[in-house]
PDB file of C-alpha atoms and ligand atoms in Angstrom:
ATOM      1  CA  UNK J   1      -4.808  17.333 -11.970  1.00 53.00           C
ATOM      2  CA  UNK J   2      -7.065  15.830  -9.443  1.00 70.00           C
ATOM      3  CA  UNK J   3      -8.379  17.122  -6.105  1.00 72.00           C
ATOM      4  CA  UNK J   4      -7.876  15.443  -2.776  1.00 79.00           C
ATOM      5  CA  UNK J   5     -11.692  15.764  -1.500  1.00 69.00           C
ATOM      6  CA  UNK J   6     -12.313  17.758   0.857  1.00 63.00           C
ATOM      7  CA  UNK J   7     -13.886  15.418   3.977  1.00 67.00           C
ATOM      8  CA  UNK J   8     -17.305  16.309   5.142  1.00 67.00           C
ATOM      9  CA  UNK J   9     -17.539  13.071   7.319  1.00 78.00           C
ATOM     10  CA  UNK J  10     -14.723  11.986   9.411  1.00 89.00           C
ATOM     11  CA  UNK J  11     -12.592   8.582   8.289  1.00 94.00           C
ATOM     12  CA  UNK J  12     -14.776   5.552   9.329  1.00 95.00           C
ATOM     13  CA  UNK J  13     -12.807   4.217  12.418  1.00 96.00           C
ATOM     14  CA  UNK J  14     -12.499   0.364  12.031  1.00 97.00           C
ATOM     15  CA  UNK J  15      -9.992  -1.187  14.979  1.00 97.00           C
ATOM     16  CA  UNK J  16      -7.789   1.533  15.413  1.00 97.00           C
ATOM     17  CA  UNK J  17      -7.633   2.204  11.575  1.00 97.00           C
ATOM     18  CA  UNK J  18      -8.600   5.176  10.010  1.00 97.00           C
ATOM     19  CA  UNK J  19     -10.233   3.959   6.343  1.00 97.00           C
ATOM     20  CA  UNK J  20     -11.030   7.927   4.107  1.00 97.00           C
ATOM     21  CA  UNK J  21     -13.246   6.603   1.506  1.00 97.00           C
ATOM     22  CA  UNK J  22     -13.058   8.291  -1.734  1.00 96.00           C
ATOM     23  CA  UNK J  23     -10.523  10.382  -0.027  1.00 97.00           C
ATOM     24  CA  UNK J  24      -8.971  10.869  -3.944  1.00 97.00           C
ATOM     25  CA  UNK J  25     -11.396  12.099  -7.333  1.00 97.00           C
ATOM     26  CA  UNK J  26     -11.235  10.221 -10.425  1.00 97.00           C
ATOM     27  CA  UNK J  27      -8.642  12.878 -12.099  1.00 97.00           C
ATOM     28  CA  UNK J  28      -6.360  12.428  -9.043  1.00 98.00           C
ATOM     29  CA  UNK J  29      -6.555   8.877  -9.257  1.00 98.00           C
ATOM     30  CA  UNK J  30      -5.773   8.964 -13.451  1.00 98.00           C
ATOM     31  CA  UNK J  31      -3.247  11.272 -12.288  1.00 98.00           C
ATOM     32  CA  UNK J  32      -1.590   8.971  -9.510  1.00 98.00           C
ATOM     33  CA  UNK J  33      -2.109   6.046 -11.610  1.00 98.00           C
ATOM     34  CA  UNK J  34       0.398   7.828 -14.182  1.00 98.00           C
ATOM     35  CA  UNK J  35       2.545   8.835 -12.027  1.00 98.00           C
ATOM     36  CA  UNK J  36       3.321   5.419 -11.127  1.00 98.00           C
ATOM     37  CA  UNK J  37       3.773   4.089 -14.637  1.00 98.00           C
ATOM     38  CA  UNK J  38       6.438   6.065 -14.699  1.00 98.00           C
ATOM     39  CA  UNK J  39       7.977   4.982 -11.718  1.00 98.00           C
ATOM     40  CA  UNK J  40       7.661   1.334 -13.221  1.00 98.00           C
ATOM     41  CA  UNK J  41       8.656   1.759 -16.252  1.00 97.00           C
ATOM     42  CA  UNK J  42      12.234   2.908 -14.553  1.00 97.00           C
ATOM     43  CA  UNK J  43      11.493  -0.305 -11.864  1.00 97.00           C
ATOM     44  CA  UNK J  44       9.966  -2.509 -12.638  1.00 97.00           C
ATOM     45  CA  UNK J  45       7.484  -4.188 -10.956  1.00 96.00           C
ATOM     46  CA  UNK J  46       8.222  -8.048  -9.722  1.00 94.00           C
ATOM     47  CA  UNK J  47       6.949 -11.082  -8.143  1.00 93.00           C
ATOM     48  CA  UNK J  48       9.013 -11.185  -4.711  1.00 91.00           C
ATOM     49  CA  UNK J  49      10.046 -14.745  -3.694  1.00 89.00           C
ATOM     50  CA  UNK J  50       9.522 -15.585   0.057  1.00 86.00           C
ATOM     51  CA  UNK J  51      12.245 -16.720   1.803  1.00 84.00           C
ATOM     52  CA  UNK J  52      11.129 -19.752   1.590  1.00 86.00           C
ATOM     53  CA  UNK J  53      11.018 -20.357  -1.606  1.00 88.00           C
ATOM     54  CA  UNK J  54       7.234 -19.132  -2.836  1.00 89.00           C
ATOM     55  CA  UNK J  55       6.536 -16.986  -5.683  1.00 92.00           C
ATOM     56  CA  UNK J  56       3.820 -13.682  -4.166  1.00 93.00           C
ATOM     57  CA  UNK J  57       1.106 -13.576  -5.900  1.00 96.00           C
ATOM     58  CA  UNK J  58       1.045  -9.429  -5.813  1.00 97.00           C
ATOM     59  CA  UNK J  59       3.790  -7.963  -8.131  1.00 97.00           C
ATOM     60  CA  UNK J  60       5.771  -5.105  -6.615  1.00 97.00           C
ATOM     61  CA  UNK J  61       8.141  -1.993  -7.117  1.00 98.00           C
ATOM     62  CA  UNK J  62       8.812   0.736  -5.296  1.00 98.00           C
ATOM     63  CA  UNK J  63       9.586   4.430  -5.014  1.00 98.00           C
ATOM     64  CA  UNK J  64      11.582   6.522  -2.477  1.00 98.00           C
ATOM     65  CA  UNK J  65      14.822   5.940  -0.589  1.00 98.00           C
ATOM     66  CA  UNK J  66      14.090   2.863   0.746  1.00 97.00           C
ATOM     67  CA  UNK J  67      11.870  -0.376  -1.469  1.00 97.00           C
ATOM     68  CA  UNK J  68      10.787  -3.293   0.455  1.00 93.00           C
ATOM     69  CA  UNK J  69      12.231  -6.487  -1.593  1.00 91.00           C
ATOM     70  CA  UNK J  70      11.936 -10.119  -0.324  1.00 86.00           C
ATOM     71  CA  UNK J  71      14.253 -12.676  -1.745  1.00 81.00           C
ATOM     72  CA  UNK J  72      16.227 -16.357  -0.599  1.00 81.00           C
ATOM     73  CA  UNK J  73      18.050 -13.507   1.688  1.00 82.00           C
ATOM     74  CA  UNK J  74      15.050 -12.520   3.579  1.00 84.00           C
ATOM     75  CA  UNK J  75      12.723  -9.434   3.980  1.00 86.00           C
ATOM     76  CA  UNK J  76      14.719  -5.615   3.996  1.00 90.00           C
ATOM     77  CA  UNK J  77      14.435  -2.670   2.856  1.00 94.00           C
ATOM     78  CA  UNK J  78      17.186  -1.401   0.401  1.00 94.00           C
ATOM     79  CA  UNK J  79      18.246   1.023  -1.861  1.00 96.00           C
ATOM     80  CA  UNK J  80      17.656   0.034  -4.921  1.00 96.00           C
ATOM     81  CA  UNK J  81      16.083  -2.156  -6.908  1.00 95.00           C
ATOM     82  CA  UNK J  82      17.561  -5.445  -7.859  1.00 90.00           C
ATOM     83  CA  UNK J  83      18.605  -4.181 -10.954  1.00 92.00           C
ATOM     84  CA  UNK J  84      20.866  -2.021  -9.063  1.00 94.00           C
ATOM     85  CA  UNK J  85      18.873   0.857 -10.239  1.00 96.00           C
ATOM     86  CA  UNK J  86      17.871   3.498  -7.016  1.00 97.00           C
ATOM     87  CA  UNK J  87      14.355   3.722  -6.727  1.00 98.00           C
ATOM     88  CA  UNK J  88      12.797   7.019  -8.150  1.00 98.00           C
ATOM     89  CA  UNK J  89      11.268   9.366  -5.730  1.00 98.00           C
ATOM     90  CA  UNK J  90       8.134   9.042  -4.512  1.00 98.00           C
ATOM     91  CA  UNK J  91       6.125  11.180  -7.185  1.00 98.00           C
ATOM     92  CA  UNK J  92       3.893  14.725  -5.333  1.00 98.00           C
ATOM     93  CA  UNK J  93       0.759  13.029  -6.312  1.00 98.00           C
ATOM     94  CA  UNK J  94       1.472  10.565  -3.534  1.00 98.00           C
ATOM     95  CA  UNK J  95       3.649  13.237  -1.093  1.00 98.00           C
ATOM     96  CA  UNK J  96       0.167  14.923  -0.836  1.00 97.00           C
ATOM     97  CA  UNK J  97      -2.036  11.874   0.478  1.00 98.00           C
ATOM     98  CA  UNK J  98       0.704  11.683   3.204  1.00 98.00           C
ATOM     99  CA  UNK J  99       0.252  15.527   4.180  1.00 97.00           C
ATOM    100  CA  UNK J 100      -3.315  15.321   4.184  1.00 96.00           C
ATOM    101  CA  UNK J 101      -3.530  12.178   7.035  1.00 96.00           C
ATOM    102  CA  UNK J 102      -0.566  11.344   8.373  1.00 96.00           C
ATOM    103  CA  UNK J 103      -0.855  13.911  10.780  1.00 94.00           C
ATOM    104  CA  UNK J 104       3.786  13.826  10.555  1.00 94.00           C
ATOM    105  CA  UNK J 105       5.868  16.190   9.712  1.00 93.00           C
ATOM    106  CA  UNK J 106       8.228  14.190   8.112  1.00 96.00           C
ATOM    107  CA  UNK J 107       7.611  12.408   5.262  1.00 97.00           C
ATOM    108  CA  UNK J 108       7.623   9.453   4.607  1.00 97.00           C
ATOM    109  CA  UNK J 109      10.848   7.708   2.854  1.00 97.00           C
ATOM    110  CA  UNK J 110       9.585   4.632   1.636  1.00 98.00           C
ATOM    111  CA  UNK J 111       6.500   3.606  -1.119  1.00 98.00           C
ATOM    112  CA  UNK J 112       5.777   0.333  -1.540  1.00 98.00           C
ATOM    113  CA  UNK J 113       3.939  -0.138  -4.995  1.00 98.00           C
ATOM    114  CA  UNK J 114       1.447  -3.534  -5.105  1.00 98.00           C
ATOM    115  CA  UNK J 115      -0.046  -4.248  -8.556  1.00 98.00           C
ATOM    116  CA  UNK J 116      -2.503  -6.953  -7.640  1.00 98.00           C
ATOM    117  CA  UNK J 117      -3.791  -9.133 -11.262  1.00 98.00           C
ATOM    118  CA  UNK J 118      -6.500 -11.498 -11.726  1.00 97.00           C
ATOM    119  CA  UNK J 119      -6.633 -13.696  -8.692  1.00 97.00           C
ATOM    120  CA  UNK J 120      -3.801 -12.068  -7.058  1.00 98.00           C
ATOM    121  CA  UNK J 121      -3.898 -11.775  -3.024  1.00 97.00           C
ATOM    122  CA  UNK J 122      -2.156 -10.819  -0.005  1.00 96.00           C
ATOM    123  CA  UNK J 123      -1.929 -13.263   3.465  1.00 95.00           C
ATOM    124  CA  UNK J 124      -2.186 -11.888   6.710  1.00 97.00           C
ATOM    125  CA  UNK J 125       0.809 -10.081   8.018  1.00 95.00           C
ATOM    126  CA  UNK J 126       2.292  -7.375  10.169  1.00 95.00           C
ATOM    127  CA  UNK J 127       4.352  -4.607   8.848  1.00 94.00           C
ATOM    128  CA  UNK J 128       7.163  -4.479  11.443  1.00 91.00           C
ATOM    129  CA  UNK J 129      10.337  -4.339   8.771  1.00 88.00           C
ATOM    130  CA  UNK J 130      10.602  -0.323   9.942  1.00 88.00           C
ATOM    131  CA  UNK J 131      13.035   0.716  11.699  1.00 87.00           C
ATOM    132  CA  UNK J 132      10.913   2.732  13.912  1.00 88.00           C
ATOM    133  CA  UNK J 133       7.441   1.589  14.410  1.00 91.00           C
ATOM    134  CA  UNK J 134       6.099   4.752  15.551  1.00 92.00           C
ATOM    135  CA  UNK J 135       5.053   6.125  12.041  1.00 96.00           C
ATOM    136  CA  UNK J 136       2.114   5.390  10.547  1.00 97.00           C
ATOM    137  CA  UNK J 137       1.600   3.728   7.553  1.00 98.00           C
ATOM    138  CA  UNK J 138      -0.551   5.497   4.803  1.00 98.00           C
ATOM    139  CA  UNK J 139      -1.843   3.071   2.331  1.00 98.00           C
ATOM    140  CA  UNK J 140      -3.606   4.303  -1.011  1.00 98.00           C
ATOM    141  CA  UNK J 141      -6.074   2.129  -3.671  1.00 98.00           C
ATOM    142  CA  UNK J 142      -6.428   2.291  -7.249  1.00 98.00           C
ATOM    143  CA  UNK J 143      -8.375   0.425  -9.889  1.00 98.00           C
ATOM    144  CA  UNK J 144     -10.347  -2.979  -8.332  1.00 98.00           C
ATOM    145  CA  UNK J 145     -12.119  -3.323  -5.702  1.00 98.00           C
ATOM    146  CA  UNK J 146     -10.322  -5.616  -2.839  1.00 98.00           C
ATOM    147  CA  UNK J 147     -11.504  -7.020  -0.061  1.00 98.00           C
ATOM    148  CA  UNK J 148      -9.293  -5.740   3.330  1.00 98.00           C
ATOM    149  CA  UNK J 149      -8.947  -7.999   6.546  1.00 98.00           C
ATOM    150  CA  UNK J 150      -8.111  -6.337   9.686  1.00 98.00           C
ATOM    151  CA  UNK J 151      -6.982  -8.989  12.723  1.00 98.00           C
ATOM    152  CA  UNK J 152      -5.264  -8.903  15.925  1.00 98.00           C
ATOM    153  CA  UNK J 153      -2.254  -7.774  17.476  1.00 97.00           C
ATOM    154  CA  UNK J 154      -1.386 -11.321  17.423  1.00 97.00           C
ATOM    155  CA  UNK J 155      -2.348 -13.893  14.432  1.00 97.00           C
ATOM    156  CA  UNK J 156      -5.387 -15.404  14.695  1.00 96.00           C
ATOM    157  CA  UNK J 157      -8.718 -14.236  16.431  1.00 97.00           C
ATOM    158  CA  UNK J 158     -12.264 -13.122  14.674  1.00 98.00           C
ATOM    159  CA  UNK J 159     -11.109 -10.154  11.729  1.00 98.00           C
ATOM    160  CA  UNK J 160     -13.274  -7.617  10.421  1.00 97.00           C
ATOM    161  CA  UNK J 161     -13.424  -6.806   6.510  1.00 98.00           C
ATOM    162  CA  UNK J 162     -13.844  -3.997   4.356  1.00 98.00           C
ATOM    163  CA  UNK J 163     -14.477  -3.650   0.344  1.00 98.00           C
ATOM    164  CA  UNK J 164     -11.239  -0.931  -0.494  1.00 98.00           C
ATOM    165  CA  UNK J 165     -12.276   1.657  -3.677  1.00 98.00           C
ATOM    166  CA  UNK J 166     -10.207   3.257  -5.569  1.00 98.00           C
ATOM    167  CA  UNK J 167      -9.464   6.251  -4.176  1.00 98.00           C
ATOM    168  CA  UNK J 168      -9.794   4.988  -0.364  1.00 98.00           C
ATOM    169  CA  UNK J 169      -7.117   5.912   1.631  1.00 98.00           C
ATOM    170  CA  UNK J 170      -6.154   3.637   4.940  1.00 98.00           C
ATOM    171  CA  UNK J 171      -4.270   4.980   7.865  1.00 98.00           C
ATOM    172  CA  UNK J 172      -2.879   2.382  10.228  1.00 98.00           C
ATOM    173  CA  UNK J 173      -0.797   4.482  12.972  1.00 96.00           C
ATOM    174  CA  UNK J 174      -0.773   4.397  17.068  1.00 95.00           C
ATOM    175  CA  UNK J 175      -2.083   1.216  18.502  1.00 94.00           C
ATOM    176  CA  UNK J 176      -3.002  -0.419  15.409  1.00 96.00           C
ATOM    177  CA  UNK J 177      -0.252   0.117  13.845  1.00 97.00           C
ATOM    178  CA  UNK J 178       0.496  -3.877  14.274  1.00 97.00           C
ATOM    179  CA  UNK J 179      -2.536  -5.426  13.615  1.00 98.00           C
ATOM    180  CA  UNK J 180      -2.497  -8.318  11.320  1.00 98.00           C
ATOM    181  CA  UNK J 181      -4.021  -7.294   7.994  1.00 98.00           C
ATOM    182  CA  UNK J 182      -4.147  -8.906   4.485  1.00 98.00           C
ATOM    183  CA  UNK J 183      -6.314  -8.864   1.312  1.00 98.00           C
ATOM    184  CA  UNK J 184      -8.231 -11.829   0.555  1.00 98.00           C
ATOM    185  CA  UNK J 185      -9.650 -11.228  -3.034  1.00 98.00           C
ATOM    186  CA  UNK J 186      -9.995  -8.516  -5.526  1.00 98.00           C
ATOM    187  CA  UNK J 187     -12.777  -8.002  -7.462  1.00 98.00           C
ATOM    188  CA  UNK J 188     -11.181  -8.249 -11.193  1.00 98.00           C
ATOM    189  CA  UNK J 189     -12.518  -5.733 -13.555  1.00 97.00           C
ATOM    190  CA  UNK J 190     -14.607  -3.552 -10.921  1.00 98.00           C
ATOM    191  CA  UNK J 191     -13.090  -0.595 -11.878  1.00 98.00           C
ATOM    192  CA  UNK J 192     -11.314   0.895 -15.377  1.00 97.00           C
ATOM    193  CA  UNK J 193      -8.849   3.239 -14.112  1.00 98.00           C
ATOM    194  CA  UNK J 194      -5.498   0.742 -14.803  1.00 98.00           C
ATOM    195  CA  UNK J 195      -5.590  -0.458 -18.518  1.00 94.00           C
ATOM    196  CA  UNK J 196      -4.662  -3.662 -17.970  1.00 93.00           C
ATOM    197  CA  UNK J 197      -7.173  -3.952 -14.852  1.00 95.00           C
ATOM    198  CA  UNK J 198      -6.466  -5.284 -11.583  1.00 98.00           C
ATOM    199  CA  UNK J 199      -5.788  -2.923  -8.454  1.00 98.00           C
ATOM    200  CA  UNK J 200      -2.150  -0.695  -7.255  1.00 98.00           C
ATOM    201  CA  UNK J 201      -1.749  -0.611  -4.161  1.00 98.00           C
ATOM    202  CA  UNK J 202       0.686   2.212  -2.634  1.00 98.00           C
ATOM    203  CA  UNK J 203       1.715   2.186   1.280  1.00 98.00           C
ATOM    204  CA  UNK J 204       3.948   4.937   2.238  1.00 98.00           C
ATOM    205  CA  UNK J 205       5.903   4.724   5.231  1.00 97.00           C
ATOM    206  CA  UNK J 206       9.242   5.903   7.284  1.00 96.00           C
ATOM    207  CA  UNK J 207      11.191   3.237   6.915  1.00 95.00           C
ATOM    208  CA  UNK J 208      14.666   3.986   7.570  1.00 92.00           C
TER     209      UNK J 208
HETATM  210  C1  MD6 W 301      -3.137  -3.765   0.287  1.00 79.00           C
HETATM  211  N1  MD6 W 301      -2.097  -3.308   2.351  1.00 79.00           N
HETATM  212  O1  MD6 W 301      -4.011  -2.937   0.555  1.00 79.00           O
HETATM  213  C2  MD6 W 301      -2.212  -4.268   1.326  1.00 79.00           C
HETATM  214  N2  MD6 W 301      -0.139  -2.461   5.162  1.00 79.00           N
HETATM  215  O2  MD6 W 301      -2.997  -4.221  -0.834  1.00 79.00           O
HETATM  216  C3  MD6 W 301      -1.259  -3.465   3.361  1.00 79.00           C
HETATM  217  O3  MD6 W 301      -0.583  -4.461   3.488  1.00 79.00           O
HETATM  218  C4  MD6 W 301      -1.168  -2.395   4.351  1.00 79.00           C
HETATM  219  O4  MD6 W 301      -3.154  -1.300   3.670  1.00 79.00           O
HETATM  220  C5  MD6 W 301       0.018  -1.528   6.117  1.00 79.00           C
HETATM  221  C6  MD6 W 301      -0.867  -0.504   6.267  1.00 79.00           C
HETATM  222  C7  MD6 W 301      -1.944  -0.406   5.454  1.00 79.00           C
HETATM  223  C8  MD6 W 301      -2.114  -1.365   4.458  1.00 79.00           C
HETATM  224 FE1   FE W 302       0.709  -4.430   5.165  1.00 79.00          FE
END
């Protein structure tokens, strides 16, 4: 079992955005990445369909009470996968991230599980499918290397970027918490943590 490192700097500050690099050791990031293969292997990860019509690049699952699907019906959040299968919980590898710098009490109800492949990206967006947009959102990164855009509150305008580890750990709460964000490009094969390379991406949230 891994160890959640113990911060001597602070989280680099980058527009409102908290980004804890190497916030989680190798063993904890083996550890997280097999906690989620078991989560998969019960959901399976997907390629949503937009609601207009495109494939995402980014495969997904989730875990919790609440998954984030996209489909010809829209965006939502719902129970279950579209299997019918509920989602399993969100495993105490992840729970723990959440503790550490969410600064909540409650936890969060929702984790949204990205497996990005070769070539795989993610456009700029908001996350404003919550039903309260008060919590933060606690996003974790395993395997590649991916390159993170941080915008505006409102599309458009000069971004920032910054390379995501695995292991880095990205708080976007408070003010920020609607900034346009996205990932242009992963660096394929940076890193040997997932067997089948590529990058996870968790982001844990209150959804419901
Ligand atoms: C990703 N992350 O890192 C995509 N959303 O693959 C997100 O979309 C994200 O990192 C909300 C808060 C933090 C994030
Ligand atoms: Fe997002």
């Amino acid at each position: 079992m891994g160890k959640l490192t113990e911060e001597a700097a602070p989280p680099l500050q980058l527009r409102g955005l908290a980004v804890h690099a190497g916030l989680i050791d190798e063993a904890g990031q083996a550890a997280m990445a097999e906690d989620i293969r078991q989560v998969v292997r019960v959901v399976p990860m997907r390629a949503p369909v937009t609601p207009s019509g495109r494939k995402m690049s980014v495969r997904m699952s989730a875990a919790g009470d609440l998954g984030w699907v996209s489909d010809a019906g829209g965006y939502r959040y719902s129970a279950r996968h579209h299997s019918g299968i509920p989602w399993p919980p969100i495993p105490a590898s992840v729970l723990r991230v959440w503790e550490l710098v969410s600064g909540c009490r409650r936890p969060p109800d929702s984790c949204l599980i990205n497996l990005y492949g070769e070539g795989a990206r993610m456009g700029m967006h908001r996350d404003a499918d919550e039903a309260c947009l008060d919590w933060p959102v606690v996003s974790v990164s395993l395997g590649d290397d991916a390159l993170f855009r941080i915008g505006n509150l409102q599309r458009g305008g000069r971004t920032e970027s910054v390379w995501l580890h695995s292991g880095d750990v990205v708080v976007m709460g408070g003010e920020a918490r609607l900034r346009y964000h996205g990932i242009d490009r992963i660096r394929f094969g940076s890193s040997k943590l997932l067997c089948n390379g590529g990058r996870l991406n968790l982001t844990l949230r209150v959804a419901g």
